[in-house]
Amino acid sequence: MEICKELHEAEDADEAMSKYLSEKLKLKDKWLGVWKTNPELFFVKYEEASIPFVGILVEVTCKPHQSSSSCFKVTVSVAEPFSSNISNIPRDLVDEVLEELEYNVPLLEVYPVERQDSDSQDIALALEVVRFFYDFLWRDWDDEESCENYTALIEERINLWCDIQDGTIPGPIAQRFKKTLEKYKKKRVELIEYQSNIKEDPSAAEAVECWKKYYEIVMLCGLLKMWEDLRLRVHGPFFPRILRRRKGKRDFGKAITHIVTKVMTTDMVKDLPSDTLLQQHDDLDLALDSCYGGDTVVIFPGEYQAVNLALLTDDIVIKGVGNREEIIITSEPSHDSFVVSKADNVKIMNLSLIQQGTVDGIVVVESGHMTLENCVLKCEGTGVCVLTGAALTITDSEITGAQGAGVELYPGSIAILEKNEIHHCNNLRTGDSSKSTLGGVNMKVLPAPKLKMTNNHIYNNNGYGVSILQPTEQFFIVAEEALNKGAALGDKKDENMLSKVMQNLNLEMNNNKIEANLKGDIRIVTS
């Protein structure tokens, strides 16, 4: 950002932003805007999803008097005719709230109305720049710490923002960063409010509570700093999160088959060998928590939820019995992760995984090997993520609805995909449609992952069918025919290029049907 050029301290940046905004506000004393504020000012109870903000059309009088642009306040009055995004909000209530605020509201909560004069448009643009600075680039700790080159720090944060916008950082991990940043800001406000409510010398309990809140803020601050340092980022939010230790085999060496159903009948276990050791559970979480290495979890039709699927450290088999569409496992929305494996060998068979609320990949293989066989994966975050050094085999399965790629392969990972359907993935919202390139399968190279794809159907993805990303400025778009067995490209140079790329990347693709993907069928970025 030009405003932050050659800044050495956070204080300089804050001052520069204040000066920049003050100059823009001089363009026009009065203009119309929408005051967007917290519904808590107007409602005792409300659902955040249904009322994200209350918007009131106001006339703004600009006479900012605070030193920091993030603290600017302006005088507002309700514009006529009265207008709000809440159709039945009483005018009297709005007047009452504004009177309590002495008609002064934070400037950054006000958004100029479109189609006013050019001066109002310039003010609107300046406000967006300042909002972006304080929402994403500014940190509360910046003015508390010395920094030799503050401009370089701002550039790192801008790079982080760009990596999130263009998909270099996968959608679910970007969501985790945003949630961490929001949590940090919220916890800081909570601490300030808690301290302000202590009227006299704090009691021992109040002092302890202050330290607890402060310690949590420090921990969140440290995590955010890892994100900002490119050297640390791979060891911070990308680092494997499973801390659970492996149990290994039982002391008496026998494996147990865990039956998960509300009611167990003899008919359910009649086909099992007579010497099978059985445990019955009506809760999938309890079954998983009871597992040791070598155990099998057998799930009968029904709908289940299990946070322990994000803690797979032992070699077990999880399989459904019956129609896979009737064996439904949903995620717990309050958790970041759904299915995460760090075991040497985990196998999941014949069931449906329905992601609800979690932002991470529907399945994340952090290390070891996972097999998915005859499963349905209905995603909300990124689809299946295979991290560096991990391996995955998927057969006869369906992956759909991912916000990013259906299958995301990190550098140095291994994947075998056979007879799967990957469709309707990459629903990411982005203002730049050219960056919406992820789709069915996304490979990140350096070192190259190993991928074998046979007899897969990859279609109707809102990006490319297969994306192979390398650090380069040259882009190659290869036609659909290149992926079909025996098809000719009609261009010897392109054919040689594809062949060379596949050889260098240990990429083996045979008899795949890749069609009707919005951007194209394969995208290779190579030097």
Short mmCIF file of C-alpha atoms in Angstrom, two decimals:
data_model
loop_
_atom_site.label_atom_id
_atom_site.label_comp_id
_atom_site.label_asym_id
_atom_site.label_seq_id
_atom_site.Cartn_x
_atom_site.Cartn_y
_atom_site.Cartn_z
CA MET A 1 0.00 0.00 0.00
CA GLU A 2 1.38 3.39 -1.03
CA ILE A 3 0.17 4.94 2.23
CA CYS A 4 2.43 2.64 4.26
CA LYS A 5 5.52 3.16 2.10
CA GLU A 6 8.80 3.61 4.04
CA LEU A 7 7.13 3.37 7.45
CA HIS A 8 9.32 2.27 10.33
CA GLU A 9 6.84 1.97 13.20
CA ALA A 10 3.19 1.12 13.68
CA GLU A 11 2.62 4.59 15.07
CA ASP A 12 3.74 6.03 11.73
CA ALA A 13 1.23 3.86 9.87
CA ASP A 14 -1.61 4.82 12.21
CA GLU A 15 -0.73 8.48 11.76
CA ALA A 16 -0.47 8.09 7.97
CA MET A 17 -3.89 6.44 7.77
CA SER A 18 -5.41 9.21 9.93
CA LYS A 19 -3.87 11.90 7.73
CA TYR A 20 -5.00 10.13 4.55
CA LEU A 21 -8.60 9.79 5.76
CA SER A 22 -8.74 13.32 7.17
CA GLU A 23 -7.71 14.76 3.81
CA LYS A 24 -10.40 12.77 2.01
CA LEU A 25 -13.10 13.79 4.51
CA LYS A 26 -12.39 17.46 3.75
CA LEU A 27 -13.81 16.91 0.26
CA LYS A 28 -17.40 17.01 1.50
CA ASP A 29 -18.96 18.02 4.85
CA LYS A 30 -22.25 16.17 4.44
CA TRP A 31 -23.23 13.01 2.57
CA LEU A 32 -25.67 10.11 2.77
CA GLY A 33 -24.57 6.77 4.12
CA VAL A 34 -25.79 3.51 5.63
CA TRP A 35 -24.88 3.08 9.28
CA LYS A 36 -24.24 -0.64 9.78
CA THR A 37 -24.07 -1.53 13.45
CA ASN A 38 -24.34 -4.39 15.93
CA PRO A 39 -27.91 -5.74 16.33
CA GLU A 40 -27.28 -5.87 20.10
CA LEU A 41 -28.07 -2.16 20.20
CA PHE A 42 -31.62 -2.91 19.05
CA PHE A 43 -32.44 -6.53 19.93
CA VAL A 44 -32.32 -8.46 23.18
CA LYS A 45 -32.25 -11.80 21.34
CA TYR A 46 -31.49 -12.48 17.70
CA GLU A 47 -29.84 -15.05 15.43
CA GLU A 48 -26.57 -13.87 13.91
CA ALA A 49 -27.30 -15.66 10.64
CA SER A 50 -30.65 -13.90 10.23
CA ILE A 51 -29.54 -10.41 11.33
CA PRO A 52 -25.81 -9.88 10.64
CA PHE A 53 -26.20 -6.10 11.14
CA VAL A 54 -28.77 -3.34 11.44
CA GLY A 55 -28.50 -0.79 8.64
CA ILE A 56 -30.01 2.70 8.89
CA LEU A 57 -29.95 5.37 6.16
CA VAL A 58 -28.36 8.45 7.75
CA GLU A 59 -27.06 11.88 6.85
CA VAL A 60 -23.44 12.20 7.90
CA THR A 61 -21.71 15.35 9.13
CA CYS A 62 -17.94 14.94 9.06
CA LYS A 63 -16.08 16.56 11.93
CA PRO A 64 -13.63 13.88 13.04
CA HIS A 65 -11.70 14.76 16.18
CA GLN A 66 -9.87 11.59 17.27
CA SER A 67 -6.17 11.09 16.60
CA SER A 68 -6.50 7.58 15.15
CA SER A 69 -8.55 6.98 12.00
CA SER A 70 -9.80 3.70 13.52
CA CYS A 71 -11.46 5.79 16.26
CA PHE A 72 -12.94 8.57 14.11
CA LYS A 73 -16.52 9.38 14.96
CA VAL A 74 -19.01 11.36 12.93
CA THR A 75 -22.35 13.00 13.68
CA VAL A 76 -25.34 11.34 12.03
CA SER A 77 -29.07 11.98 11.80
CA VAL A 78 -31.78 9.75 10.36
CA ALA A 79 -32.29 10.56 6.68
CA GLU A 80 -35.74 11.05 5.25
CA PRO A 81 -37.60 9.04 4.24
CA PHE A 82 -36.69 6.60 7.03
CA SER A 83 -35.09 3.44 5.61
CA SER A 84 -33.58 0.30 7.16
CA ASN A 85 -32.65 -3.25 6.19
CA ILE A 86 -35.00 -4.36 9.02
CA SER A 87 -38.41 -3.59 7.59
CA ASN A 88 -40.32 -3.48 10.87
CA ILE A 89 -37.79 -1.75 13.13
CA PRO A 90 -39.54 1.14 14.96
CA ARG A 91 -38.36 4.63 14.06
CA ASP A 92 -38.73 5.63 17.74
CA LEU A 93 -36.25 2.91 18.76
CA VAL A 94 -33.68 4.18 16.24
CA ASP A 95 -34.06 7.74 17.53
CA GLU A 96 -33.69 6.50 21.10
CA VAL A 97 -30.48 4.58 20.34
CA LEU A 98 -28.96 7.51 18.47
CA GLU A 99 -29.85 9.86 21.30
CA GLU A 100 -28.05 7.58 23.77
CA LEU A 101 -25.01 7.70 21.48
CA GLU A 102 -25.33 11.51 21.31
CA TYR A 103 -25.69 11.03 17.55
CA ASN A 104 -21.98 10.16 17.28
CA VAL A 105 -21.10 6.82 15.67
CA PRO A 106 -17.80 5.25 14.51
CA LEU A 107 -16.98 6.47 11.01
CA LEU A 108 -15.89 2.99 9.89
CA GLU A 109 -19.43 1.75 10.57
CA VAL A 110 -20.81 4.15 7.94
CA TYR A 111 -20.88 3.25 4.23
CA PRO A 112 -21.54 6.08 1.73
CA VAL A 113 -24.51 5.52 -0.55
CA GLU A 114 -23.67 4.87 -4.20
CA ARG A 115 -24.44 7.28 -7.05
CA GLN A 116 -23.68 10.44 -5.13
CA ASP A 117 -21.11 12.89 -6.47
CA SER A 118 -17.47 12.07 -7.13
CA ASP A 119 -16.34 13.48 -3.76
CA SER A 120 -18.61 11.01 -1.95
CA GLN A 121 -17.20 8.19 -4.07
CA ASP A 122 -13.65 9.22 -3.11
CA ILE A 123 -14.65 9.18 0.57
CA ALA A 124 -16.22 5.73 0.11
CA LEU A 125 -12.99 4.41 -1.45
CA ALA A 126 -10.88 5.92 1.34
CA LEU A 127 -13.09 4.28 3.96
CA GLU A 128 -12.66 0.88 2.27
CA VAL A 129 -8.87 1.31 2.28
CA VAL A 130 -8.88 2.22 5.98
CA ARG A 131 -11.24 -0.65 6.85
CA PHE A 132 -8.99 -3.10 5.03
CA PHE A 133 -5.96 -1.75 6.88
CA TYR A 134 -7.50 -2.09 10.34
CA ASP A 135 -9.41 -5.31 9.63
CA PHE A 136 -6.56 -7.27 8.07
CA LEU A 137 -3.21 -5.46 8.28
CA TRP A 138 -3.25 -3.76 11.66
CA ARG A 139 -2.62 -5.69 14.87
CA ASP A 140 -3.22 -4.29 18.33
CA TRP A 141 0.24 -5.34 19.39
CA ASP A 142 1.99 -3.42 16.60
CA ASP A 143 2.26 -0.18 18.59
CA GLU A 144 3.57 -2.12 21.60
CA GLU A 145 6.54 -3.71 19.85
CA SER A 146 9.57 -2.30 18.07
CA CYS A 147 9.92 -3.14 14.39
CA GLU A 148 12.92 -2.18 12.26
CA ASN A 149 10.92 -2.14 9.03
CA TYR A 150 7.18 -1.88 9.48
CA THR A 151 6.62 -1.64 5.72
CA ALA A 152 8.06 -5.15 5.29
CA LEU A 153 5.71 -6.47 7.97
CA ILE A 154 2.72 -4.92 6.18
CA GLU A 155 3.91 -6.48 2.90
CA GLU A 156 3.99 -9.92 4.54
CA ARG A 157 0.41 -9.46 5.70
CA ILE A 158 -0.65 -8.33 2.23
CA ASN A 159 1.05 -11.43 0.77
CA LEU A 160 -0.84 -13.56 3.27
CA TRP A 161 -4.11 -11.92 2.22
CA CYS A 162 -3.27 -12.48 -1.48
CA ASP A 163 -2.41 -16.15 -0.80
CA ILE A 164 -5.83 -16.56 0.81
CA GLN A 165 -7.64 -14.78 -2.03
CA ASP A 166 -6.04 -16.72 -4.89
CA GLY A 167 -6.28 -20.14 -3.23
CA THR A 168 -2.56 -20.65 -2.57
CA ILE A 169 -3.63 -21.26 1.01
CA PRO A 170 -6.52 -23.78 0.89
CA GLY A 171 -9.98 -22.51 1.80
CA PRO A 172 -10.36 -24.39 5.10
CA ILE A 173 -6.96 -23.29 6.38
CA ALA A 174 -7.73 -19.71 5.36
CA GLN A 175 -10.98 -19.99 7.31
CA ARG A 176 -9.02 -21.20 10.32
CA PHE A 177 -6.78 -18.13 10.12
CA LYS A 178 -9.78 -15.81 9.86
CA LYS A 179 -11.45 -17.51 12.82
CA THR A 180 -8.24 -17.15 14.84
CA LEU A 181 -7.99 -13.45 13.98
CA GLU A 182 -11.65 -12.88 14.87
CA LYS A 183 -11.22 -14.83 18.10
CA TYR A 184 -8.17 -12.73 19.01
CA LYS A 185 -10.09 -9.47 18.48
CA LYS A 186 -13.08 -10.76 20.43
CA LYS A 187 -10.96 -11.94 23.36
CA ARG A 188 -9.14 -8.59 23.50
CA VAL A 189 -12.47 -6.73 23.68
CA GLU A 190 -13.66 -9.13 26.39
CA LEU A 191 -10.55 -8.42 28.47
CA ILE A 192 -10.93 -4.65 28.13
CA GLU A 193 -14.61 -4.82 29.10
CA TYR A 194 -13.89 -7.14 32.02
CA GLN A 195 -11.17 -4.81 33.34
CA SER A 196 -13.39 -1.75 32.97
CA ASN A 197 -16.07 -3.38 35.15
CA ILE A 198 -13.64 -3.79 38.05
CA LYS A 199 -14.39 -0.65 40.08
CA GLU A 200 -11.84 -0.98 42.90
CA ASP A 201 -8.73 -3.06 43.53
CA PRO A 202 -9.34 -6.46 41.90
CA SER A 203 -10.05 -9.44 44.09
CA ALA A 204 -7.88 -12.54 43.83
CA ALA A 205 -10.53 -14.22 41.65
CA GLU A 206 -10.76 -11.19 39.36
CA ALA A 207 -6.99 -10.97 39.05
CA VAL A 208 -6.78 -14.65 38.10
CA GLU A 209 -9.55 -14.20 35.52
CA CYS A 210 -7.69 -11.22 34.02
CA TRP A 211 -4.51 -13.28 33.73
CA LYS A 212 -6.41 -16.17 32.13
CA LYS A 213 -7.92 -13.87 29.51
CA TYR A 214 -4.58 -12.17 28.92
CA TYR A 215 -2.75 -15.51 28.53
CA GLU A 216 -5.29 -16.69 25.96
CA ILE A 217 -4.76 -13.47 24.00
CA VAL A 218 -0.98 -13.96 24.09
CA MET A 219 -1.36 -17.52 22.74
CA LEU A 220 -3.60 -16.35 19.90
CA CYS A 221 -1.20 -13.51 19.18
CA GLY A 222 1.68 -16.00 18.86
CA LEU A 223 -0.29 -18.18 16.46
CA LEU A 224 -1.15 -15.19 14.26
CA LYS A 225 2.53 -14.19 14.17
CA MET A 226 3.35 -17.65 12.80
CA TRP A 227 0.97 -16.98 9.94
CA GLU A 228 2.72 -13.72 9.13
CA ASP A 229 6.17 -15.30 8.95
CA LEU A 230 6.46 -17.36 5.78
CA ARG A 231 9.29 -19.39 7.33
CA LEU A 232 7.15 -20.33 10.33
CA ARG A 233 3.82 -20.74 8.56
CA VAL A 234 4.47 -24.36 7.59
CA HIS A 235 5.29 -25.17 11.22
CA GLY A 236 2.35 -23.28 12.63
CA PRO A 237 -1.22 -23.55 11.30
CA PHE A 238 -0.12 -26.16 8.70
CA PHE A 239 1.54 -28.33 11.34
CA PRO A 240 -0.25 -31.59 12.25
CA ARG A 241 -2.71 -30.92 15.04
CA ILE A 242 -3.26 -34.44 16.44
CA LEU A 243 -1.69 -34.66 19.90
CA ARG A 244 -3.30 -37.95 20.91
CA ARG A 245 -0.87 -40.83 21.49
CA ARG A 246 -1.28 -44.18 19.80
CA LYS A 247 -2.57 -46.98 21.98
CA GLY A 248 -1.15 -49.78 19.86
CA LYS A 249 -2.29 -53.37 20.41
CA ARG A 250 -4.11 -54.53 23.53
CA ASP A 251 -2.10 -56.19 26.27
CA PHE A 252 -3.79 -59.54 25.64
CA GLY A 253 -3.20 -59.20 21.90
CA LYS A 254 -6.78 -59.71 20.73
CA ALA A 255 -8.65 -57.37 18.41
CA ILE A 256 -12.25 -56.39 19.14
CA THR A 257 -15.09 -55.74 16.71
CA HIS A 258 -17.17 -52.78 17.90
CA ILE A 259 -20.81 -52.89 16.78
CA VAL A 260 -22.40 -49.42 16.53
CA THR A 261 -26.19 -49.49 16.53
CA LYS A 262 -29.03 -48.43 18.79
CA VAL A 263 -30.19 -52.05 19.21
CA MET A 264 -28.09 -55.11 18.37
CA THR A 265 -29.66 -58.38 17.22
CA THR A 266 -28.11 -61.78 16.68
CA ASP A 267 -28.87 -61.44 12.98
CA MET A 268 -26.37 -58.56 12.76
CA VAL A 269 -23.43 -60.73 13.83
CA LYS A 270 -24.38 -64.12 12.40
CA ASP A 271 -21.77 -63.91 9.63
CA LEU A 272 -18.89 -63.11 11.98
CA PRO A 273 -16.49 -65.92 13.03
CA SER A 274 -17.52 -67.60 16.28
CA ASP A 275 -14.36 -66.49 18.10
CA THR A 276 -14.93 -62.77 17.35
CA LEU A 277 -14.75 -60.56 20.43
CA LEU A 278 -17.66 -58.10 20.36
CA GLN A 279 -18.54 -54.81 22.03
CA GLN A 280 -21.79 -53.01 21.30
CA HIS A 281 -22.13 -49.20 21.42
CA ASP A 282 -25.01 -46.90 20.60
CA ASP A 283 -22.56 -43.99 20.28
CA LEU A 284 -19.89 -43.89 17.56
CA ASP A 285 -17.66 -41.65 19.69
CA LEU A 286 -17.56 -44.25 22.46
CA ALA A 287 -16.72 -46.99 19.96
CA LEU A 288 -13.82 -45.00 18.51
CA ASP A 289 -12.56 -44.09 21.97
CA SER A 290 -12.53 -47.79 22.90
CA CYS A 291 -10.46 -48.84 19.88
CA TYR A 292 -6.94 -50.21 19.93
CA GLY A 293 -4.74 -51.05 16.95
CA GLY A 294 -6.26 -53.82 14.81
CA ASP A 295 -9.87 -53.22 15.94
CA THR A 296 -12.83 -52.96 13.58
CA VAL A 297 -15.81 -50.60 13.97
CA VAL A 298 -18.96 -51.89 12.26
CA ILE A 299 -21.68 -49.26 11.83
CA PHE A 300 -25.29 -50.16 11.06
CA PRO A 301 -27.77 -47.79 9.33
CA GLY A 302 -28.56 -44.60 11.20
CA GLU A 303 -27.25 -41.07 11.69
CA TYR A 304 -24.21 -40.58 13.91
CA GLN A 305 -21.81 -37.86 15.05
CA ALA A 306 -18.27 -38.40 16.30
CA VAL A 307 -15.60 -35.83 17.18
CA ASN A 308 -13.15 -38.72 17.69
CA LEU A 309 -12.97 -39.16 13.91
CA ALA A 310 -10.60 -36.18 14.06
CA LEU A 311 -8.29 -38.17 16.35
CA LEU A 312 -7.47 -41.28 14.33
CA THR A 313 -4.03 -42.43 15.51
CA ASP A 314 -4.41 -46.23 15.61
CA ASP A 315 -4.69 -48.67 12.71
CA ILE A 316 -8.39 -49.54 12.59
CA VAL A 317 -11.11 -50.34 10.07
CA ILE A 318 -14.37 -48.38 10.09
CA LYS A 319 -17.07 -49.85 7.88
CA GLY A 320 -20.78 -49.52 7.34
CA VAL A 321 -23.12 -52.47 6.83
CA GLY A 322 -25.97 -51.95 4.39
CA ASN A 323 -26.71 -49.13 1.94
CA ARG A 324 -23.98 -46.48 2.23
CA GLU A 325 -26.55 -43.66 1.85
CA GLU A 326 -28.29 -44.91 5.01
CA ILE A 327 -25.15 -44.92 7.18
CA ILE A 328 -24.69 -41.21 7.77
CA ILE A 329 -21.95 -39.61 9.85
CA THR A 330 -22.17 -35.84 10.30
CA SER A 331 -19.51 -33.49 11.61
CA GLU A 332 -19.74 -31.54 14.84
CA PRO A 333 -20.11 -27.87 13.78
CA SER A 334 -18.27 -26.52 16.82
CA HIS A 335 -15.04 -28.27 15.77
CA ASP A 336 -12.58 -27.26 13.03
CA SER A 337 -11.98 -30.80 11.80
CA PHE A 338 -14.16 -33.74 10.77
CA VAL A 339 -11.99 -36.76 9.84
CA VAL A 340 -8.24 -36.46 10.51
CA SER A 341 -5.82 -39.39 10.43
CA LYS A 342 -2.27 -39.78 11.64
CA ALA A 343 -2.29 -43.59 11.76
CA ASP A 344 -0.11 -45.88 9.66
CA ASN A 345 -3.17 -47.53 8.11
CA VAL A 346 -6.81 -46.52 8.54
CA LYS A 347 -9.59 -47.83 6.35
CA ILE A 348 -13.09 -46.27 6.04
CA MET A 349 -15.65 -48.19 3.98
CA ASN A 350 -19.26 -48.08 2.82
CA LEU A 351 -20.70 -45.01 4.52
CA SER A 352 -21.59 -41.34 3.98
CA LEU A 353 -19.67 -38.43 5.51
CA ILE A 354 -21.74 -35.25 5.67
CA GLN A 355 -19.78 -32.14 6.58
CA GLN A 356 -21.72 -29.53 8.56
CA GLY A 357 -20.09 -26.38 9.88
CA THR A 358 -16.45 -27.50 10.07
CA VAL A 359 -14.09 -25.44 7.91
CA ASP A 360 -11.25 -27.92 7.50
CA GLY A 361 -11.14 -30.58 4.79
CA ILE A 362 -13.81 -33.25 5.12
CA VAL A 363 -10.94 -35.77 5.37
CA VAL A 364 -7.36 -34.75 6.22
CA VAL A 365 -4.56 -37.32 6.03
CA GLU A 366 -1.76 -35.78 8.10
CA SER A 367 0.59 -38.76 7.98
CA GLY A 368 0.50 -42.49 7.31
CA HIS A 369 -1.98 -44.03 4.88
CA MET A 370 -5.75 -43.87 4.66
CA THR A 371 -8.08 -45.88 2.44
CA LEU A 372 -11.57 -44.65 1.52
CA GLU A 373 -13.68 -47.28 -0.22
CA ASN A 374 -17.28 -46.99 -1.47
CA CYS A 375 -17.98 -43.80 0.48
CA VAL A 376 -20.01 -40.64 -0.19
CA LEU A 377 -18.31 -37.40 0.88
CA LYS A 378 -20.59 -34.35 0.93
CA CYS A 379 -18.28 -31.44 1.70
CA GLU A 380 -18.58 -27.90 2.99
CA GLY A 381 -14.90 -27.03 3.41
CA THR A 382 -12.11 -28.29 1.17
CA GLY A 383 -12.63 -31.90 0.16
CA VAL A 384 -9.94 -34.48 0.91
CA CYS A 385 -6.52 -33.05 1.89
CA VAL A 386 -3.38 -35.20 1.76
CA LEU A 387 -0.54 -33.44 3.56
CA THR A 388 3.18 -33.74 2.85
CA GLY A 389 4.46 -37.27 3.38
CA ALA A 390 0.98 -38.80 3.76
CA ALA A 391 -0.74 -41.28 1.42
CA LEU A 392 -4.34 -41.86 0.38
CA THR A 393 -6.23 -44.45 -1.64
CA ILE A 394 -9.81 -43.67 -2.73
CA THR A 395 -11.90 -46.17 -4.69
CA ASP A 396 -15.54 -46.33 -5.79
CA SER A 397 -16.41 -43.14 -3.90
CA GLU A 398 -18.18 -39.84 -4.57
CA ILE A 399 -16.83 -36.41 -3.57
CA THR A 400 -19.04 -33.37 -4.05
CA GLY A 401 -19.72 -29.85 -2.79
CA ALA A 402 -16.20 -28.86 -1.70
CA GLN A 403 -15.51 -25.14 -1.36
CA GLY A 404 -12.03 -25.72 -2.76
CA ALA A 405 -10.72 -28.72 -4.67
CA GLY A 406 -12.37 -32.10 -4.23
CA VAL A 407 -8.94 -33.66 -3.58
CA GLU A 408 -6.03 -31.45 -2.49
CA LEU A 409 -2.54 -32.99 -2.76
CA TYR A 410 0.28 -31.27 -0.90
CA PRO A 411 3.91 -31.48 -2.06
CA GLY A 412 5.44 -34.89 -1.43
CA SER A 413 2.12 -36.69 -0.88
CA ILE A 414 0.90 -39.90 -2.55
CA ALA A 415 -2.59 -40.66 -3.84
CA ILE A 416 -4.32 -43.42 -5.79
CA LEU A 417 -7.75 -42.56 -7.18
CA GLU A 418 -9.75 -45.32 -8.87
CA LYS A 419 -13.36 -45.38 -10.08
CA ASN A 420 -14.50 -42.26 -8.24
CA GLU A 421 -16.90 -39.45 -9.05
CA ILE A 422 -15.66 -35.93 -8.22
CA HIS A 423 -18.15 -33.24 -9.15
CA HIS A 424 -19.63 -29.83 -8.26
CA CYS A 425 -16.55 -28.73 -6.32
CA ASN A 426 -14.95 -25.30 -5.91
CA ASN A 427 -17.81 -23.13 -4.75
CA LEU A 428 -15.43 -20.48 -3.43
CA ARG A 429 -16.72 -16.95 -3.69
CA THR A 430 -14.12 -14.68 -5.25
CA GLY A 431 -14.40 -11.34 -7.00
CA ASP A 432 -11.77 -12.38 -9.54
CA SER A 433 -13.18 -15.27 -11.56
CA SER A 434 -9.78 -15.92 -13.13
CA LYS A 435 -8.51 -17.09 -9.73
CA SER A 436 -11.34 -19.57 -9.32
CA THR A 437 -9.28 -22.37 -10.86
CA LEU A 438 -9.48 -25.21 -8.37
CA GLY A 439 -11.94 -27.95 -9.10
CA GLY A 440 -11.74 -31.72 -9.01
CA VAL A 441 -8.11 -32.51 -8.12
CA ASN A 442 -5.47 -29.95 -7.13
CA MET A 443 -1.76 -30.83 -6.94
CA LYS A 444 0.88 -28.59 -5.36
CA VAL A 445 4.37 -29.34 -6.65
CA LEU A 446 7.77 -29.02 -4.89
CA PRO A 447 8.48 -31.77 -4.25
CA ALA A 448 6.02 -33.36 -6.61
CA PRO A 449 3.27 -35.54 -5.17
CA LYS A 450 2.72 -38.98 -6.71
CA LEU A 451 -0.69 -39.50 -8.22
CA LYS A 452 -2.30 -42.44 -10.01
CA MET A 453 -5.77 -41.83 -11.46
CA THR A 454 -7.71 -44.58 -13.19
CA ASN A 455 -11.34 -44.75 -14.37
CA ASN A 456 -12.46 -41.62 -12.50
CA HIS A 457 -15.30 -39.35 -13.59
CA ILE A 458 -14.48 -35.68 -12.86
CA TYR A 459 -17.21 -33.32 -14.02
CA ASN A 460 -19.22 -30.13 -13.45
CA ASN A 461 -16.59 -28.56 -11.21
CA ASN A 462 -16.47 -24.77 -10.98
CA GLY A 463 -12.83 -24.65 -12.05
CA TYR A 464 -10.56 -27.14 -13.81
CA GLY A 465 -10.97 -30.88 -13.59
CA VAL A 466 -7.31 -31.29 -12.59
CA SER A 467 -4.92 -28.47 -11.57
CA ILE A 468 -1.16 -28.94 -11.25
CA LEU A 469 0.46 -25.91 -9.64
CA GLN A 470 4.17 -25.09 -9.86
CA PRO A 471 5.95 -21.79 -9.12
CA THR A 472 6.12 -20.26 -12.60
CA GLU A 473 4.62 -17.50 -14.65
CA GLN A 474 3.72 -19.60 -17.69
CA PHE A 475 0.31 -21.27 -17.97
CA PHE A 476 -0.68 -24.15 -20.21
CA ILE A 477 -4.27 -25.19 -20.78
CA VAL A 478 -4.52 -28.74 -22.08
CA ALA A 479 -7.67 -29.92 -23.77
CA GLU A 480 -9.92 -32.69 -22.48
CA GLU A 481 -8.72 -35.10 -25.15
CA ALA A 482 -5.29 -35.23 -23.51
CA LEU A 483 -6.74 -37.15 -20.59
CA ASN A 484 -8.70 -39.79 -22.45
CA LYS A 485 -6.94 -43.01 -23.39
CA GLY A 486 -5.86 -43.07 -27.00
CA ALA A 487 -6.96 -39.49 -27.69
CA ALA A 488 -4.65 -37.28 -29.76
CA LEU A 489 -3.92 -33.66 -28.90
CA GLY A 490 -3.30 -32.74 -32.51
CA ASP A 491 -0.32 -30.66 -31.37
CA LYS A 492 2.95 -32.52 -30.95
CA LYS A 493 4.45 -29.81 -28.73
CA ASP A 494 1.53 -29.95 -26.28
CA GLU A 495 1.57 -33.74 -26.33
CA ASN A 496 5.28 -33.80 -25.52
CA MET A 497 4.79 -31.20 -22.80
CA LEU A 498 2.03 -33.18 -21.12
CA SER A 499 4.01 -36.40 -21.38
CA LYS A 500 7.07 -34.76 -19.86
CA VAL A 501 5.09 -33.20 -17.02
CA MET A 502 3.40 -36.51 -16.20
CA GLN A 503 6.75 -38.29 -16.19
CA ASN A 504 8.44 -35.68 -13.99
CA LEU A 505 5.56 -35.61 -11.52
CA ASN A 506 5.09 -39.39 -11.21
CA LEU A 507 1.63 -38.70 -12.60
CA GLU A 508 -0.23 -41.68 -14.07
CA MET A 509 -3.65 -41.04 -15.62
CA ASN A 510 -5.59 -43.69 -17.50
CA ASN A 511 -9.21 -44.01 -18.73
CA ASN A 512 -10.48 -40.98 -16.81
CA LYS A 513 -13.57 -39.17 -18.01
CA ILE A 514 -13.08 -35.46 -17.39
CA GLU A 515 -15.79 -33.24 -18.79
CA ALA A 516 -18.01 -30.17 -18.38
CA ASN A 517 -15.70 -28.41 -15.92
CA LEU A 518 -16.23 -24.65 -16.02
CA LYS A 519 -12.62 -23.52 -16.64
CA GLY A 520 -11.41 -26.54 -18.57
CA ASP A 521 -10.36 -30.07 -17.92
CA ILE A 522 -6.70 -29.84 -16.98
CA ARG A 523 -4.51 -26.93 -16.02
CA ILE A 524 -0.75 -27.39 -15.88
CA VAL A 525 1.46 -24.61 -14.58
CA THR A 526 4.99 -25.61 -15.45
CA SER A 527 8.33 -24.07 -16.35
#
